[in-house]
PDB file of C-alpha atoms in Angstrom:
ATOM      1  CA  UNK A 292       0.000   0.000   0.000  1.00 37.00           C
ATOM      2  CA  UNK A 293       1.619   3.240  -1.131  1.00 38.00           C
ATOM      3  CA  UNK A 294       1.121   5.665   1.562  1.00 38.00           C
ATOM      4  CA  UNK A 295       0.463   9.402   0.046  1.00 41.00           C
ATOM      5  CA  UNK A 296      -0.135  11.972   2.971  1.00 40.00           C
ATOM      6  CA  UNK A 297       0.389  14.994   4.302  1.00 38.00           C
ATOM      7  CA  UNK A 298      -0.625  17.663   7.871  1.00 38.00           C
ATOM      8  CA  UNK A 299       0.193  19.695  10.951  1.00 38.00           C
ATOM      9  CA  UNK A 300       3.002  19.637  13.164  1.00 38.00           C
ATOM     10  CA  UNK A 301       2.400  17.309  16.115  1.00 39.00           C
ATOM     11  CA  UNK A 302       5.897  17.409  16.795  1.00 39.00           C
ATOM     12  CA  UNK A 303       5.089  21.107  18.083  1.00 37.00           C
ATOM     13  CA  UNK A 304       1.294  20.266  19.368  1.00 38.00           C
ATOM     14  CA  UNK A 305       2.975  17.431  21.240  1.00 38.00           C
ATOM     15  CA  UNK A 306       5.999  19.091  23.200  1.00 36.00           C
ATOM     16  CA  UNK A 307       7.335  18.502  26.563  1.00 37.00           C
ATOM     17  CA  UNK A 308       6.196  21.931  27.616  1.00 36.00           C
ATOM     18  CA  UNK A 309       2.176  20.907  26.242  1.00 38.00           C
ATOM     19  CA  UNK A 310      -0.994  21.188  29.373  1.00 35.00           C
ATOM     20  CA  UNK A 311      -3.905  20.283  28.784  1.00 39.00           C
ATOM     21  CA  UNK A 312      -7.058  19.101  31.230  1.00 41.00           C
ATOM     22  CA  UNK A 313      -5.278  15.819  30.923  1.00 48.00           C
ATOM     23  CA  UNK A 314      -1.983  16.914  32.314  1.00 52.00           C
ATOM     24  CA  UNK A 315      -0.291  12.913  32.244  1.00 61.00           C
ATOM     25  CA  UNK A 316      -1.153  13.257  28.281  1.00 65.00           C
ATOM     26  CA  UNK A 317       1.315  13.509  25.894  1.00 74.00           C
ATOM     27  CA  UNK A 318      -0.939  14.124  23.249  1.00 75.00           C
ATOM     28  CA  UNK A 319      -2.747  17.089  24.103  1.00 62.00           C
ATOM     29  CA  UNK A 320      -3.789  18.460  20.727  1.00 78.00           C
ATOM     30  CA  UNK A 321      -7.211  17.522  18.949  1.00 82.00           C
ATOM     31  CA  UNK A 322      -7.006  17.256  15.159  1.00 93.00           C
ATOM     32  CA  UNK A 323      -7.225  20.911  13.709  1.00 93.00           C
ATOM     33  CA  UNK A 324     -10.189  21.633  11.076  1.00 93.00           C
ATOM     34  CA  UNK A 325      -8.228  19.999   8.410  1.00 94.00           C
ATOM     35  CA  UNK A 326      -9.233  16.394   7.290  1.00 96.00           C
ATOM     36  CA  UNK A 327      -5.622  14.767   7.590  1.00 97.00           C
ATOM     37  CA  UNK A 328      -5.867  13.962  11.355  1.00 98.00           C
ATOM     38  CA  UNK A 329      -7.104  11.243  13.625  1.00 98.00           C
ATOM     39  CA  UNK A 330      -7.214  10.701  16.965  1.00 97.00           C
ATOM     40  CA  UNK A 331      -8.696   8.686  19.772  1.00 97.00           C
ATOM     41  CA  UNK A 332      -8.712  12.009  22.200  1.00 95.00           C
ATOM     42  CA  UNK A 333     -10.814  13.926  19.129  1.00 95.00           C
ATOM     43  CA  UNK A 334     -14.825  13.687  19.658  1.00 94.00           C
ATOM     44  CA  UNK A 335     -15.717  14.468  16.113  1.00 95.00           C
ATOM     45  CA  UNK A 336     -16.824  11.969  13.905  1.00 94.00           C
ATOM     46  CA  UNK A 337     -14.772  12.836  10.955  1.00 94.00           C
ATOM     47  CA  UNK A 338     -11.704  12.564  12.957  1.00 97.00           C
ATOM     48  CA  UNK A 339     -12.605  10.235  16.423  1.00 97.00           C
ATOM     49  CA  UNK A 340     -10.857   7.262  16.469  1.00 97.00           C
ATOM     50  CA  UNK A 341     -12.177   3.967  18.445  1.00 98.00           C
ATOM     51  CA  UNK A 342     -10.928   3.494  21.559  1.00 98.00           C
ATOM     52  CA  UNK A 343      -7.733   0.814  21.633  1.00 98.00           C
ATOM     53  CA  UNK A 344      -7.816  -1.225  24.899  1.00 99.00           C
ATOM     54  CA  UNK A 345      -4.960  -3.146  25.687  1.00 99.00           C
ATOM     55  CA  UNK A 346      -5.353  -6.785  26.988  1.00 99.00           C
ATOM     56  CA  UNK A 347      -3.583  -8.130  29.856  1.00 98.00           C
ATOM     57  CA  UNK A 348      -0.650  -9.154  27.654  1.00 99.00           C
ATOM     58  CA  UNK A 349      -0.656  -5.528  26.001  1.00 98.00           C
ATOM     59  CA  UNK A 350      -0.491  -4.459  29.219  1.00 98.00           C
ATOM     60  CA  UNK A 351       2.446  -6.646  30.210  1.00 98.00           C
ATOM     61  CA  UNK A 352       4.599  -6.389  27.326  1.00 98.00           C
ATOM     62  CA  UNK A 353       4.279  -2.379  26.263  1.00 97.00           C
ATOM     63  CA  UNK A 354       7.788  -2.606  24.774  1.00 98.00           C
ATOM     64  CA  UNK A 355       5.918  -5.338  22.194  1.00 98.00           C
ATOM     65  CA  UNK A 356       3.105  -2.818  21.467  1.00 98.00           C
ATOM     66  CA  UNK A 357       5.662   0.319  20.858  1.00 98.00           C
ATOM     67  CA  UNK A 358       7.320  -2.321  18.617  1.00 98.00           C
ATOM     68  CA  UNK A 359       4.465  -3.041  16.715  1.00 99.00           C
ATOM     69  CA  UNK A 360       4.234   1.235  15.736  1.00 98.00           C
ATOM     70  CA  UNK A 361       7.635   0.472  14.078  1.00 98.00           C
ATOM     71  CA  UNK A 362       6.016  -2.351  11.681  1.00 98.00           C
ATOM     72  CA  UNK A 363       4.117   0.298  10.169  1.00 99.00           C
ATOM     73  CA  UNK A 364       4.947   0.753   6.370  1.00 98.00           C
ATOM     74  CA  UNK A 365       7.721   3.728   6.282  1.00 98.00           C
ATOM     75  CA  UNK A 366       7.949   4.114  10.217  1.00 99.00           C
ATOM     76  CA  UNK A 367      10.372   5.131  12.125  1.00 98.00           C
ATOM     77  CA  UNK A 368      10.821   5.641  15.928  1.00 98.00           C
ATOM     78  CA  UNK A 369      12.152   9.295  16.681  1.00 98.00           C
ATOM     79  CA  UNK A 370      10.728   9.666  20.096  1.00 97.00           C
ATOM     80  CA  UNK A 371      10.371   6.411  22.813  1.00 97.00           C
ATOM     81  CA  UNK A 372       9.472   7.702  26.650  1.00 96.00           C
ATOM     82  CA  UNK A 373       8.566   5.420  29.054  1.00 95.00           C
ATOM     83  CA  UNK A 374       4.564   5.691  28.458  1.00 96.00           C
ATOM     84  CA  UNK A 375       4.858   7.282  25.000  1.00 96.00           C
ATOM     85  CA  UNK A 376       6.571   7.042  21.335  1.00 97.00           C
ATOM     86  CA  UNK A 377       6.254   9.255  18.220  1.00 97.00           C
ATOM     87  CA  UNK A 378       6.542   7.645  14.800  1.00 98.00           C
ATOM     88  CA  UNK A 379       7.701   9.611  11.752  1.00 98.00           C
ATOM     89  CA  UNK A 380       6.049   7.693   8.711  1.00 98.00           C
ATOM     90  CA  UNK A 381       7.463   8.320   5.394  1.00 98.00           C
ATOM     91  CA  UNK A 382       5.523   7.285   2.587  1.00 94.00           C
ATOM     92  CA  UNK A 383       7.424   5.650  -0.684  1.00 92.00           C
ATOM     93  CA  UNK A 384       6.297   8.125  -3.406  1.00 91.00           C
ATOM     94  CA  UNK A 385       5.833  11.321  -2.446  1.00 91.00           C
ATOM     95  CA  UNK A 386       8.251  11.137   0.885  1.00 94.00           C
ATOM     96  CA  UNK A 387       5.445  12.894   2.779  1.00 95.00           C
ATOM     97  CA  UNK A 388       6.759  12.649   6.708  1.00 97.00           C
ATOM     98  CA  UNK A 389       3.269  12.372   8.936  1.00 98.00           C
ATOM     99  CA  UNK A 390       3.804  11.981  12.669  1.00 97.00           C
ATOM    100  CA  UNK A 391       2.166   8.847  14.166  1.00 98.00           C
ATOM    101  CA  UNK A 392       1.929   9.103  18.229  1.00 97.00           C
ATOM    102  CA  UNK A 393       0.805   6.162  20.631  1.00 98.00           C
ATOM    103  CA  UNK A 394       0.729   6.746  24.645  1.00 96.00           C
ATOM    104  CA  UNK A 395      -0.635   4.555  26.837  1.00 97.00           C
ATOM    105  CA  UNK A 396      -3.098   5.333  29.904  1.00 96.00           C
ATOM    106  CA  UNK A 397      -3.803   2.579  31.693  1.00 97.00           C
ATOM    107  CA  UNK A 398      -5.167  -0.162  29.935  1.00 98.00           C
ATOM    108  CA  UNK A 399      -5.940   2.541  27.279  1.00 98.00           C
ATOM    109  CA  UNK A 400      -3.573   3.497  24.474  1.00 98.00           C
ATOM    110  CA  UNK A 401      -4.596   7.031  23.406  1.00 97.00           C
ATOM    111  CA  UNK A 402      -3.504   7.338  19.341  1.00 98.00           C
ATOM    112  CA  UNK A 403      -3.241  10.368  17.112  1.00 97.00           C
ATOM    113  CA  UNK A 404      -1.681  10.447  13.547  1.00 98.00           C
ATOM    114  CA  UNK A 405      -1.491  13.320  11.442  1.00 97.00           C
ATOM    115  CA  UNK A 406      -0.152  14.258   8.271  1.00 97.00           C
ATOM    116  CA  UNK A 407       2.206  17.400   8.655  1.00 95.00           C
ATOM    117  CA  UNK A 408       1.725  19.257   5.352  1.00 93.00           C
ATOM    118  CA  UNK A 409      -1.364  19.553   2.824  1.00 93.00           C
ATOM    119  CA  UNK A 410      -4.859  19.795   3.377  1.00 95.00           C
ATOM    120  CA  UNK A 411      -6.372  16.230   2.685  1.00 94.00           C
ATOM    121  CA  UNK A 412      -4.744  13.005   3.339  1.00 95.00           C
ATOM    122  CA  UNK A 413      -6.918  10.424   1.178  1.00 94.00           C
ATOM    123  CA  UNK A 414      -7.960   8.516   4.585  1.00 97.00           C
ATOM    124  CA  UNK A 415      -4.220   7.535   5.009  1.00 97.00           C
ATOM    125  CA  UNK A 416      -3.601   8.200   8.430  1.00 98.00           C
ATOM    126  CA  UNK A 417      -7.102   6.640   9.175  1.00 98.00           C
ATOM    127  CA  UNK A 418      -5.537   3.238   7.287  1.00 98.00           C
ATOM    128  CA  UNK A 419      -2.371   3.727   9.393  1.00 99.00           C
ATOM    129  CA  UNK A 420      -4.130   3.466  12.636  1.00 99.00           C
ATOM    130  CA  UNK A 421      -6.330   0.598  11.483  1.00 99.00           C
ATOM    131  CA  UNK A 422      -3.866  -1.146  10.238  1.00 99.00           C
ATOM    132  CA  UNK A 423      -1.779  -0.544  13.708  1.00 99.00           C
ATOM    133  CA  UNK A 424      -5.054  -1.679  15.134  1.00 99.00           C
ATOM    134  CA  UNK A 425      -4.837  -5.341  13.229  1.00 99.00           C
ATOM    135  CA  UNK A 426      -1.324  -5.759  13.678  1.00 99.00           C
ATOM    136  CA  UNK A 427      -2.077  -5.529  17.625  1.00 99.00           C
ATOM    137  CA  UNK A 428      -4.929  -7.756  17.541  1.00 99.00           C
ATOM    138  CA  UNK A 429      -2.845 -10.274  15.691  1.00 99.00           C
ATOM    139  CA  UNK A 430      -0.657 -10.468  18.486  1.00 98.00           C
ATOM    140  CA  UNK A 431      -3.243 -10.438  21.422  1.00 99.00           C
ATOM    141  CA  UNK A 432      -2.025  -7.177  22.536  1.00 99.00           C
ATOM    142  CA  UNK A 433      -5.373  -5.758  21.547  1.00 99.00           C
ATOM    143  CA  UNK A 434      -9.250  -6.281  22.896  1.00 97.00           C
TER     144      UNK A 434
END
């Protein structure tokens, strides 16, 4: 699958320096207005994400389910904390960078990826986190 996308700049909307009502969280941003974003912390259909609830064994092995970001077509890890990781994903044509964030809360892993540049992403970061929600599920990480 040839990954074509582009949005805003999480790496900004995500800093160390970021408050938000949920001060443990990472990922304080909500997707802007543009359709390139989704995220499990965003209420909006267009952009809401299902929750992901980790089983026991997600739970248990967390270094498995940051792992599993990495299996993503183009990823790769530029930020690993002990309850949160930031993916860049490249994608093979167009080199488009989109920022792919997973932090876990609990037995909840709260998920946002966004395309840095552009307006519309063709429902690729949508297809990202799906298929990051399969790839857990195959390994029993995932309810």
């Amino acid at each position: 699958m040839v990954l074509a996308a582009c949005s805003s700049t999480a790496a900004q909307q995500s800093s160390e320096n970021d408050t938000s009502t949920l001060n443990h969280i990472k990922i304080a941003q909500p997707c802007g207005d543009k359709p390139n974003c989704v995220s499990t912390l965003d209420a909006r259909q267009d952009f809401q994400l299902a929750p992901f609830t980790l089983t026991e064994k997600g739970e248990k092995y967390w270094k498995a389910v940051k792992r599993v970001a990495t299996l993503l077509p183009g990823a790769r890890m530029v930020e690993d904390k002990p309850d949160y990781i930031r993916i860049e994903c490249t994608s093979r044509v167009f080199k488009f960078v989109d920022d792919f964030e997973v932090q876990r809360d609990g037995n909840q892993l709260i998920v946002r990826s966004a395309s840095r540049v552009g307006y519309y992403d063709f429902g690729v970061n949508r297809d990202r986190a799906d298929q990051f929600r399969e790839l857990l599920k195959a390994q029993g990480y995932l309810q």
